Coordinates of C-alpha atoms and ligand atoms in Angstrom, one line a residue:
M637 CA 7.9 -5.7 2.3
S638 CA 7.8 -9.3 1.5
R639 CA 10.1 -11.8 3.2
R640 CA 11.2 -12.7 -0.3
F641 CA 11.3 -9.1 -1.5
A642 CA 12.7 -7.9 1.8
P643 CA 16.4 -8.8 1.6
F644 CA 16.6 -7.3 -1.9
L645 CA 14.6 -4.1 -1.3
Q646 CA 15.5 -3.6 2.4
S647 CA 19.1 -3.7 1.7
L648 CA 18.7 -0.9 -0.7
L649 CA 16.1 0.9 1.3
L650 CA 18.2 0.5 4.4
P651 CA 18.6 4.3 5.0
L652 CA 14.8 4.5 5.1
L653 CA 14.5 1.5 7.1
L654 CA 17.5 2.5 9.6
T655 CA -14.2 18.5 1.7
L656 CA -16.0 16.0 1.4
L657 CA -16.8 14.9 4.9
C658 CA -18.2 11.5 5.4
C659 CA -21.7 12.7 5.7
G660 CA -21.6 14.9 2.6
F661 CA -20.6 12.1 0.2
A662 CA -23.5 10.7 -1.8
G663 CA -24.3 7.1 -0.8
A664 CA -21.7 7.0 2.0
Q665 CA -22.1 4.0 4.3
A666 CA -25.6 4.8 5.4
Q667 CA -25.2 3.2 8.8
A668 CA -21.8 4.6 9.6
V669 CA -21.1 6.4 12.8
G670 CA -18.6 9.2 13.1
G671 CA -18.2 12.5 11.3
Q672 CA -17.6 14.0 14.8
G673 CA -15.0 16.5 13.6
H674 CA -12.9 13.7 12.0
P675 CA -12.2 14.1 8.3
W676 CA -13.8 11.4 6.1
W677 CA -10.6 9.4 5.6
Q678 CA -10.2 8.8 9.4
H679 CA -13.4 6.8 9.4
A680 CA -13.0 5.2 6.1
V681 CA -11.7 1.7 5.2
F682 CA -9.5 1.8 2.1
Y683 CA -9.0 -1.1 -0.3
E684 CA -6.2 -1.4 -2.8
I685 CA -7.0 -2.7 -6.3
Y686 CA -4.4 -3.9 -8.7
P687 CA -6.5 -3.1 -11.8
R688 CA -4.8 -5.8 -14.1
S689 CA -6.1 -8.4 -11.7
F690 CA -9.5 -7.4 -10.3
V691 CA -12.2 -8.0 -12.9
D692 CA -11.7 -8.5 -16.7
S693 CA -14.9 -7.1 -18.3
N694 CA -13.8 -7.5 -21.9
N695 CA -12.2 -10.9 -21.6
D696 CA -8.8 -10.0 -22.8
G697 CA -7.1 -11.6 -19.8
V698 CA -6.4 -8.3 -18.1
G699 CA -8.7 -6.5 -15.6
D700 CA -10.1 -3.1 -16.4
L701 CA -12.0 -0.1 -15.1
N702 CA -15.4 -1.3 -16.2
G703 CA -14.7 -4.5 -14.3
I704 CA -14.0 -2.4 -11.2
S705 CA -17.3 -0.4 -11.7
S706 CA -19.2 -3.7 -11.9
K707 CA -18.0 -4.6 -8.4
M708 CA -19.0 -1.5 -6.5
N709 CA -21.8 -3.4 -4.9
Y710 CA -19.5 -6.0 -3.6
L711 CA -17.1 -3.4 -2.3
H712 CA -19.9 -1.5 -0.5
D713 CA -21.3 -4.7 1.0
L714 CA -17.9 -5.7 2.2
G715 CA -17.6 -2.4 4.0
V716 CA -15.1 -0.5 1.8
D717 CA -15.3 3.3 1.6
A718 CA -12.5 4.1 -0.8
I719 CA -10.5 2.2 -3.4
W720 CA -6.9 3.0 -4.3
I721 CA -6.3 1.9 -7.8
T722 CA -2.6 1.3 -8.8
P723 CA -1.6 3.2 -11.9
C724 CA -4.0 2.8 -14.9
Y725 CA -2.5 5.6 -17.0
P726 CA -1.1 5.0 -20.4
S727 CA 2.1 3.0 -19.9
P728 CA 4.4 0.6 -21.7
Q729 CA 3.8 -1.6 -18.6
V730 CA 7.5 -2.3 -18.0
D731 CA 6.7 -1.9 -14.3
F732 CA 3.0 -2.6 -14.8
G733 CA 1.9 1.0 -14.8
Y734 CA 4.5 2.6 -12.6
D735 CA 6.1 3.7 -15.8
V736 CA 3.7 6.4 -16.9
S737 CA 3.7 7.8 -20.5
D738 CA 0.7 10.2 -20.0
Y739 CA -0.4 11.4 -16.6
R740 CA -3.8 12.6 -17.9
N741 CA -5.3 9.6 -19.6
I742 CA -6.3 6.0 -19.1
D743 CA -4.4 3.2 -20.8
P744 CA -6.7 1.6 -23.4
M745 CA -6.0 -1.8 -21.9
Y746 CA -8.0 -0.5 -18.8
G747 CA -10.6 1.6 -20.7
S748 CA -11.0 5.3 -21.4
L749 CA -11.5 8.5 -19.6
S750 CA -15.2 8.1 -20.0
D751 CA -15.0 4.6 -18.3
F752 CA -13.1 6.4 -15.6
D753 CA -15.9 8.9 -15.2
H754 CA -18.4 6.1 -15.1
M755 CA -16.4 4.4 -12.4
V756 CA -16.3 7.6 -10.3
A757 CA -20.1 7.8 -10.7
A758 CA -20.6 4.2 -9.9
G759 CA -18.4 4.6 -6.8
K760 CA -20.4 7.7 -5.7
K761 CA -23.6 5.7 -6.0
H762 CA -22.3 3.0 -3.7
G763 CA -20.4 5.2 -1.3
V764 CA -17.0 4.2 -2.6
R765 CA -14.4 7.0 -3.3
I766 CA -11.7 6.7 -5.9
I767 CA -8.0 7.2 -4.9
M768 CA -5.6 7.3 -7.8
D769 CA -1.9 6.4 -7.7
F770 CA 0.4 9.3 -8.5
V771 CA 3.9 8.5 -9.6
P772 CA 5.9 11.7 -9.2
N773 CA 9.4 10.4 -9.1
H774 CA 9.8 9.1 -12.6
T775 CA 8.0 8.7 -15.9
S776 CA 8.3 6.1 -18.6
D777 CA 11.2 6.4 -21.0
Q778 CA 8.5 6.6 -23.6
H779 CA 6.9 9.7 -22.1
P780 CA 7.0 12.5 -24.7
W781 CA 8.9 14.6 -22.1
F782 CA 11.7 12.1 -22.0
L783 CA 11.7 11.4 -25.7
D784 CA 12.3 15.2 -26.1
S785 CA 14.7 15.3 -23.3
K786 CA 17.0 12.7 -24.7
S787 CA 16.9 14.1 -28.3
S788 CA 19.6 16.7 -27.7
R789 CA 21.5 18.5 -24.9
T790 CA 19.5 21.6 -25.7
A791 CA 16.1 20.1 -26.0
P792 CA 13.3 22.0 -24.2
H793 CA 12.7 19.1 -21.8
R794 CA 16.5 18.3 -21.3
D795 CA 16.5 19.6 -17.8
W796 CA 13.2 17.8 -16.9
Y797 CA 15.4 14.7 -16.1
I798 CA 18.8 14.2 -14.5
W799 CA 21.6 14.1 -17.1
R800 CA 25.3 14.0 -16.2
D801 CA 28.6 13.2 -17.8
G802 CA 30.3 10.0 -16.8
K803 CA 33.3 10.0 -14.5
G804 CA 35.4 8.7 -17.2
P805 CA 35.1 6.4 -20.2
G806 CA 32.5 3.7 -19.4
Q807 CA 32.1 5.0 -15.9
P808 CA 28.7 6.3 -14.6
P809 CA 28.7 9.7 -12.7
N810 CA 28.7 8.0 -9.3
N811 CA 28.1 4.7 -7.5
W812 CA 24.3 5.0 -7.0
I813 CA 22.5 1.7 -7.6
S814 CA 19.1 1.1 -9.0
I815 CA 16.7 -0.6 -6.6
F816 CA 15.9 -2.9 -9.5
G817 CA 19.5 -3.9 -10.2
G818 CA 22.6 -2.5 -11.7
S819 CA 23.8 1.1 -11.9
A820 CA 21.2 3.8 -11.4
W821 CA 22.7 5.5 -14.5
T822 CA 22.2 4.6 -18.1
L823 CA 24.3 6.1 -20.9
D824 CA 22.2 7.4 -23.8
P825 CA 24.3 7.3 -27.0
T826 CA 22.4 10.2 -28.7
T827 CA 23.9 12.8 -26.4
N828 CA 26.6 10.7 -24.8
Q829 CA 25.4 11.5 -21.3
Y830 CA 24.0 9.4 -18.5
Y831 CA 20.4 9.7 -17.1
Y832 CA 19.5 8.8 -13.6
H833 CA 16.8 6.2 -12.7
Y834 CA 16.2 5.0 -9.2
F835 CA 14.1 2.2 -10.6
Y836 CA 14.3 0.5 -14.0
A837 CA 16.2 2.2 -16.8
Q838 CA 12.8 2.6 -18.5
Q839 CA 11.8 4.8 -15.5
P840 CA 13.9 7.9 -15.7
D841 CA 13.8 10.2 -12.7
L842 CA 12.1 13.6 -13.1
N843 CA 14.1 16.6 -12.0
W844 CA 12.0 18.1 -9.3
R845 CA 14.4 21.0 -8.9
N846 CA 13.1 22.3 -12.2
P847 CA 10.0 24.6 -11.5
A848 CA 8.4 23.5 -14.8
V849 CA 8.3 19.9 -13.6
E850 CA 6.9 20.9 -10.2
K851 CA 4.2 23.0 -11.9
V852 CA 3.0 20.4 -14.3
M853 CA 2.9 17.7 -11.7
L854 CA 1.0 19.8 -9.2
D855 CA -1.5 20.8 -11.9
T856 CA -1.9 17.2 -12.8
T857 CA -3.1 16.3 -9.3
R858 CA -5.5 19.3 -9.5
W859 CA -6.8 18.0 -12.9
W860 CA -7.7 14.6 -11.4
Y861 CA -9.3 16.1 -8.3
K862 CA -11.6 18.1 -10.6
R863 CA -12.4 14.8 -12.3
G864 CA -13.7 13.3 -9.1
V865 CA -10.8 11.6 -7.4
S866 CA -10.7 11.9 -3.6
G867 CA -7.0 11.6 -3.2
F868 CA -3.8 10.0 -4.2
R869 CA -1.4 7.4 -3.0
L870 CA 2.0 8.9 -3.7
D871 CA 4.5 6.4 -5.1
A872 CA 8.1 6.3 -3.8
V873 CA 7.9 9.8 -2.3
D874 CA 11.3 9.5 -0.5
T875 CA 13.1 9.3 -3.9
L876 CA 12.0 12.7 -5.3
F877 CA 15.3 14.5 -4.8
E878 CA 18.9 13.7 -5.2
D879 CA 22.1 15.3 -3.9
P880 CA 23.0 17.8 -6.7
E881 CA 26.7 17.2 -6.1
L882 CA 26.2 13.5 -6.6
H883 CA 28.2 12.3 -3.6
D884 CA 28.8 8.5 -3.7
D885 CA 26.6 6.5 -1.4
P886 CA 28.2 4.5 1.5
I887 CA 28.7 0.9 0.6
L888 CA 27.5 -1.7 3.2
K889 CA 28.5 -5.3 3.7
G890 CA 27.3 -8.0 1.3
T891 CA 25.3 -8.1 -1.9
N892 CA 21.6 -8.2 -2.7
A893 CA 19.6 -10.7 -4.8
Q894 CA 20.5 -8.8 -8.0
G895 CA 24.2 -9.3 -7.2
D896 CA 24.8 -5.6 -6.4
P897 CA 26.6 -4.4 -3.3
N898 CA 24.3 -3.4 -0.5
I899 CA 24.3 0.4 -0.3
E900 CA 23.0 3.1 2.0
N901 CA 21.0 5.5 -0.1
R902 CA 22.2 8.5 1.8
Y903 CA 22.4 10.9 -1.1
N904 CA 19.5 9.8 -3.2
T905 CA 16.6 9.2 -0.9
N906 CA 14.9 11.0 1.9
L907 CA 16.4 14.5 1.2
P908 CA 14.9 17.4 3.2
E909 CA 13.5 18.9 -0.1
V910 CA 11.0 16.0 -0.2
H911 CA 9.1 17.6 2.6
D912 CA 8.9 21.0 0.9
E913 CA 7.3 19.3 -2.1
L914 CA 4.9 17.3 0.0
Q915 CA 3.7 20.6 1.5
K916 CA 3.0 21.9 -1.9
L917 CA 1.2 18.7 -3.0
R918 CA -0.8 19.0 0.2
K919 CA -1.9 22.6 -0.5
V920 CA -3.3 21.5 -3.8
A921 CA -5.0 18.5 -2.2
D922 CA -6.6 20.8 0.4
E923 CA -8.3 22.8 -2.3
S924 CA -10.4 19.7 -2.9
Q925 CA -10.5 18.2 0.6
A926 CA -8.5 15.3 -0.8
V927 CA -6.3 12.9 1.0
L928 CA -2.7 12.1 0.4
I929 CA -1.5 8.6 1.3
G930 CA 2.2 8.0 1.3
E931 CA 4.3 5.0 0.3
T932 CA 6.5 5.7 3.3
W933 CA 8.9 3.0 4.2
T934 CA 10.4 4.1 7.5
S935 CA 12.5 2.4 10.1
N936 CA 11.4 4.5 13.1
V937 CA 8.7 6.7 14.3
A938 CA 10.7 9.9 13.9
E939 CA 11.0 9.3 10.2
L940 CA 7.3 8.5 10.0
D941 CA 6.4 11.5 12.1
R942 CA 8.2 13.8 9.6
Y943 CA 5.8 12.7 6.8
Y944 CA 2.9 14.1 8.7
G945 CA 4.6 17.5 8.5
Q946 CA 4.7 20.5 10.9
G947 CA 1.2 20.9 12.3
G948 CA 0.0 18.2 9.9
N949 CA 0.9 20.1 6.7
E950 CA 2.2 17.1 4.6
L951 CA 0.7 13.6 4.3
Q952 CA -2.5 12.9 6.1
M953 CA -1.9 9.2 5.7
P954 CA 1.7 8.0 5.6
M955 CA 1.5 4.2 5.6
D956 CA 3.1 2.5 8.6
F957 CA 5.2 -0.1 6.9
M958 CA 7.0 -0.9 10.1
F959 CA 3.9 -2.9 10.9
T960 CA 4.4 -5.1 7.9
T961 CA 7.9 -5.9 8.9
V962 CA 6.6 -7.8 11.9
N963 CA 6.5 -11.0 9.9
K964 CA 5.5 -13.3 12.7
L965 CA 2.6 -13.5 15.2
S966 CA 4.4 -11.8 18.0
P967 CA 2.3 -9.8 20.5
P968 CA 5.4 -8.1 22.0
E969 CA 6.6 -7.0 18.6
F970 CA 3.2 -5.8 17.4
R971 CA 2.7 -3.9 20.7
R972 CA 6.0 -2.1 20.2
Q973 CA 5.1 -1.2 16.6
I974 CA 1.7 0.1 17.6
A975 CA 3.1 2.0 20.5
A976 CA 5.6 3.7 18.1
V977 CA 2.9 4.8 15.6
E978 CA 0.6 5.8 18.5
S979 CA 3.3 8.2 19.7
A980 CA 3.6 9.9 16.3
H981 CA 1.7 13.2 15.8
G982 CA -0.6 11.9 13.1
W983 CA -3.3 9.4 12.4
P984 CA -2.0 5.8 12.1
V985 CA -2.4 4.0 8.8
F986 CA -2.2 0.2 8.9
V987 CA -1.5 -2.2 6.1
I988 CA -0.7 -5.9 6.2
G989 CA -0.2 -6.5 2.4
N990 CA 0.1 -4.8 -1.0
H991 CA 1.3 -5.5 -4.5
D992 CA 5.0 -5.4 -3.6
I993 CA 5.0 -7.8 -0.6
V994 CA 4.1 -11.5 -0.1
R995 CA 0.4 -11.8 0.8
S996 CA -0.4 -11.7 4.5
Y997 CA -2.0 -15.2 4.2
N998 CA 1.5 -16.6 3.5
R999 CA 3.5 -14.3 5.7
Y1000 CA 1.6 -15.1 8.8
G1001 CA 0.1 -18.5 8.0
D1002 CA 1.7 -21.6 9.4
G1003 CA 0.6 -23.9 6.6
K1004 CA -2.0 -25.6 8.8
N1005 CA -4.2 -22.9 10.4
N1006 CA -4.0 -20.3 7.6
D1007 CA -7.7 -19.5 7.5
A1008 CA -7.8 -19.1 11.3
I1009 CA -4.7 -16.9 11.2
A1010 CA -6.2 -14.8 8.3
K1011 CA -9.3 -14.1 10.4
L1012 CA -7.1 -13.3 13.4
M1013 CA -5.1 -10.8 11.4
G1014 CA -8.3 -9.2 10.0
A1015 CA -9.8 -8.9 13.4
F1016 CA -6.5 -7.3 14.5
Y1017 CA -5.6 -4.6 12.2
L1018 CA -9.2 -3.6 11.4
T1019 CA -9.9 -2.9 15.1
L1020 CA -6.8 -0.7 15.7
R1021 CA -7.0 3.0 16.1
G1022 CA -6.3 4.4 12.6
T1023 CA -7.2 3.8 9.0
P1024 CA -6.7 0.4 7.5
I1025 CA -5.8 -0.2 3.8
M1026 CA -6.8 -3.6 2.7
Y1027 CA -5.3 -5.4 -0.3
Y1028 CA -7.7 -7.0 -2.7
G1029 CA -8.3 -10.7 -2.0
E1030 CA -7.0 -10.5 1.5
E1031 CA -10.6 -10.7 2.7
I1032 CA -11.0 -14.2 1.1
G1033 CA -7.6 -15.5 2.2
M1034 CA -5.9 -15.3 -1.2
E1035 CA -2.5 -16.8 -1.2
N1036 CA 0.7 -16.0 -3.1
N1037 CA 1.1 -18.0 -6.3
D1038 CA 4.8 -17.6 -7.1
P1039 CA 6.1 -18.7 -10.5
T1040 CA 8.0 -21.9 -10.4
R1041 CA 9.9 -21.4 -13.7
K1042 CA 11.9 -18.3 -14.7
E1043 CA 10.3 -18.3 -18.1
D1044 CA 6.9 -17.7 -16.6
V1045 CA 7.9 -14.6 -14.6
K1046 CA 6.3 -11.3 -15.7
D1047 CA 7.9 -8.9 -13.1
P1048 CA 11.3 -8.0 -14.5
I1049 CA 13.1 -8.2 -11.1
G1050 CA 11.9 -11.8 -10.8
R1051 CA 13.9 -12.6 -14.0
T1052 CA 17.0 -10.6 -13.1
G1053 CA 17.0 -11.9 -9.5
W1054 CA 16.0 -15.5 -10.2
P1055 CA 15.9 -17.7 -8.2
Q1056 CA 16.6 -15.7 -5.1
E1057 CA 14.1 -13.0 -6.1
K1058 CA 11.1 -14.4 -7.8
G1059 CA 9.5 -11.0 -8.4
R1060 CA 6.1 -9.8 -7.3
D1061 CA 3.8 -11.8 -9.6
G1062 CA 2.8 -14.1 -6.8
E1063 CA 0.9 -11.4 -4.9
R1064 CA -0.7 -9.9 -8.0
T1065 CA -2.8 -12.8 -9.3
P1066 CA -6.4 -12.4 -10.4
M1067 CA -9.1 -11.9 -7.8
Q1068 CA -11.0 -15.1 -7.1
W1069 CA -14.7 -14.5 -7.6
N1070 CA -16.0 -18.0 -7.9
S1071 CA -15.0 -21.6 -8.5
S1072 CA -15.5 -21.5 -12.3
A1073 CA -12.7 -21.4 -14.8
N1074 CA -10.1 -18.6 -14.1
A1075 CA -11.8 -18.0 -10.8
G1076 CA -14.5 -16.0 -12.6
F1077 CA -12.0 -13.2 -13.2
S1078 CA -12.1 -13.6 -17.0
K1079 CA -13.4 -15.9 -19.7
T1080 CA -9.8 -15.9 -21.2
E1081 CA -6.6 -17.2 -19.7
P1082 CA -5.6 -14.4 -17.3
W1083 CA -2.3 -12.6 -17.5
L1084 CA -1.2 -14.4 -14.4
P1085 CA -2.4 -17.9 -13.3
V1086 CA -4.8 -18.3 -10.4
P1087 CA -3.6 -20.6 -7.6
A1088 CA -5.4 -24.0 -7.2
S1089 CA -6.9 -22.7 -3.9
Y1090 CA -9.4 -20.6 -5.8
K1091 CA -11.7 -23.6 -5.8
T1092 CA -12.3 -23.1 -2.0
H1093 CA -11.1 -19.5 -1.5
N1094 CA -13.4 -17.4 -3.6
V1095 CA -16.1 -14.8 -3.0
A1096 CA -19.1 -16.9 -4.1
S1097 CA -18.3 -19.9 -1.9
E1098 CA -17.2 -17.9 1.1
L1099 CA -20.3 -15.8 1.1
K1100 CA -22.3 -19.0 1.7
D1101 CA -20.0 -20.2 4.5
P1102 CA -20.8 -18.4 7.8
D1103 CA -17.3 -19.4 9.1
S1104 CA -15.3 -18.1 6.1
V1105 CA -12.5 -15.5 6.1
L1106 CA -14.8 -13.3 4.1
N1107 CA -17.7 -13.4 6.5
L1108 CA -15.3 -12.6 9.4
Y1109 CA -14.0 -9.6 7.5
K1110 CA -17.5 -8.5 6.7
K1111 CA -18.6 -8.7 10.4
V1112 CA -15.5 -6.8 11.6
L1113 CA -15.9 -4.1 9.0
A1114 CA -19.6 -3.7 9.8
L1115 CA -18.8 -3.4 13.5
R1116 CA -16.0 -0.9 12.7
H1117 CA -18.5 1.3 10.9
T1118 CA -21.1 1.2 13.6
N1119 CA -19.3 1.0 16.9
E1120 CA -18.2 4.4 18.3
A1121 CA -15.3 3.0 20.4
L1122 CA -13.8 1.3 17.4
V1123 CA -14.2 4.4 15.2
E1124 CA -13.3 7.1 17.7
G1125 CA -11.8 5.4 20.7
S1126 CA -8.4 5.5 22.2
Y1127 CA -6.1 2.5 22.1
T1128 CA -4.7 1.0 25.4
A1129 CA -2.5 -2.1 25.3
L1130 CA -3.5 -4.7 27.9
N1131 CA -1.6 -7.5 29.6
Q1132 CA 1.7 -6.3 28.1
D1133 CA 3.7 -9.2 29.5
D1134 CA 1.6 -11.8 27.7
I1135 CA 3.6 -13.3 24.8
N1136 CA 0.7 -15.2 23.3
V1137 CA -2.4 -13.1 23.6
M1138 CA -2.4 -9.7 22.0
S1139 CA -5.1 -7.6 23.7
Y1140 CA -6.2 -4.1 23.8
L1141 CA -9.0 -1.8 24.7
R1142 CA -10.6 0.8 22.5
S1143 CA -12.6 3.2 24.6
Y1144 CA -14.7 6.2 24.0
K1145 CA -17.0 8.2 26.2
G1146 CA -17.4 5.5 28.9
K1147 CA -17.9 2.7 26.4
A1148 CA -15.2 0.3 25.3
V1149 CA -14.4 -2.7 23.1
L1150 CA -11.9 -5.3 24.2
V1151 CA -10.0 -7.3 21.6
A1152 CA -8.2 -10.4 22.5
L1153 CA -6.3 -12.4 19.9
N1154 CA -4.5 -15.7 20.6
M1155 CA -1.4 -15.5 18.4
S1156 CA -0.2 -19.0 19.4
A1157 CA -0.9 -22.5 18.3
S1158 CA -2.0 -23.6 21.8
P1159 CA -5.2 -22.8 23.8
Q1160 CA -4.7 -19.7 26.0
K1161 CA -6.5 -18.0 28.9
A1162 CA -6.2 -14.4 29.6
T1163 CA -7.5 -12.4 32.6
F1164 CA -8.3 -8.8 32.4
D1165 CA -8.5 -6.2 35.1
L1166 CA -10.0 -3.1 33.5
S1167 CA -10.6 -1.3 36.7
A1168 CA -7.7 1.2 35.9
Q1169 CA -9.6 2.0 32.7
G1170 CA -12.9 2.4 34.7
F1171 CA -14.5 -0.8 33.5
S1172 CA -15.7 -3.9 35.4
H1173 CA -15.9 -7.4 34.0
A1174 CA -19.6 -7.6 34.7
G1175 CA -20.9 -5.9 31.6
W1176 CA -19.1 -7.8 28.9
K1177 CA -21.0 -8.6 25.7
T1178 CA -19.4 -10.8 23.0
L1179 CA -19.6 -9.0 19.6
I1180 CA -17.5 -11.3 17.4
A1181 CA -15.7 -14.5 18.4
S1182 CA -14.1 -17.6 17.0
A1183 CA -15.9 -20.9 17.5
Q1184 CA -14.5 -21.9 20.9
A1185 CA -13.8 -18.5 22.5
S1186 CA -15.5 -18.0 25.8
T1187 CA -15.6 -15.6 28.7
K1188 CA -16.1 -16.2 32.4
G1189 CA -16.0 -13.3 34.7
N1190 CA -12.9 -11.4 33.7
E1191 CA -11.3 -14.4 32.1
V1192 CA -11.2 -15.1 28.3
T1193 CA -10.4 -18.6 26.9
L1194 CA -9.3 -18.8 23.3
E1195 CA -8.6 -21.8 21.1
P1196 CA -5.4 -21.7 19.0
F1197 CA -5.5 -18.6 16.9
G1198 CA -8.9 -17.8 18.4
L1199 CA -10.3 -14.3 18.8
L1200 CA -12.7 -12.3 20.8
I1201 CA -14.1 -8.9 20.3
A1202 CA -16.4 -7.9 23.2
E1203 CA -18.2 -4.7 24.3
V1204 CA -17.3 -3.7 27.8
N1205 CA -19.5 -1.3 29.8
P1206 CA -18.7 0.4 33.1
Ligands
NOJ677 C1 6.6 1.4 -5.6 C2 5.5 0.6 -6.2 O1 4.6 0.1 -5.2 C3 6.2 -0.5 -7.0 O2 5.3 -1.4 -7.4 C4 6.9 0.1 -8.1 O3 7.7 -0.9 -8.8 C5 7.9 1.2 -7.6 N1 7.3 2.1 -6.6 C6 8.4 2.1 -8.7 O4 7.3 3.0 -9.1

């Protein structure tokens, strides 16, 4: 969650916060190690694409699926095994695709189903799987189900959504607040009842207690698996169910950026029924050896653990967002977060950015050493035990480009929350491919402006610079795919009292990789005694290092924000 988005979302999310195996997939990373009993997604590197902003193949200012297909080569060379594409279904685009009006089609702005098939085929050729975004909690208010539902109290789809009488004249059924501002209930004059929406009013919540809703949604996932998708990222899973008795939520102190009281979403998020439904979604996924990734904002490991399910029967990949809430370069805090997720009963999933949070380049950058810090962060989360999900552009050090005037804001919450909440446009700007006009994203003015830094931070220029953020990412990803200790190995935190150097050992079958990251702005030395882990300092071999990193015996010297990844042999 972004620093900017955090106060707003976190206050409302407070209750949350308090078989296709690798070798069987055509064209899979040829050089990759692994497949030793691990499912494919544990060895894969995932990459999130915001389709509006990746490549605009038809020059209308908005990215599209053919644009994505044209970059499979780039993704493969980068070291990406699977792409998660945020919603590209038909949608009025109030929430840029998270308001779906047809779950089984592609929005014409992004292409067609045949472009989708072409993209799956292009991905297969390059060893890149396709993960779609599934939005189970709500539809668009323009979805035919909702149009029917609102038409009369006896309409066939009436009970597909959550309709209630108000408490009294002008009073919604209870005090639940929309995460995007205002009451979570909107009165519809046709039938004089309120419908519930956890997000925008244009995103009415589906009624998952209705078996017809459950059936059509499960069938929809099956339909996409048959079409070639390798899994789904499940949007806002914690919000699927609400208390049928509509108890008021407890009010907390203060107000959020939208001016609403802070509230604990006790009765409208995280209900136990969510887990029953995840088990059903998982059963369908298992028919196709597909993977389910969860948008799982949790405040502690117990909550995260629950998403894996009993014996691993729910989400294979609930994202560890606790990691993104460490918004400073703090080895002790990162150690704590990693230890927490390591103690869960599932495979860790690390992210440092996405389309809802300020880019990692800005969150961690100090304004002076941002490129060095971007490399440090890449070397960090891509070498942890678990599956990383990158966010497009992170690999070239893309920065946030927040709107400076309210009238330029596209994300509705940026308009309603201005100036405290500027919305999420800043982290969704076009991918920077080269230094030509519009960063090579489109020949037309893009839907969001590219930041001035595209002149230096773009794929073409960085490919030529051996010291670029992009080349560091490529080196680390290549190593991750070939080094058994990084793919399979255990994680051991080292030098746990060190407040400046984050270090750990990944070891597997007598081989190990040491990672040492100077998270401070001053030079640091760190000494390692790996005898307890069965390793001596004699056999170190540097694999990847920053310009001034050096080793002498068991001592590592690192420049400010310097990094070292070294192989350690017994
Ligand atoms: C989470 C998505 O990541 C966000 O972009 C969206 O606005 C909400 N869910 C509603 O679908």
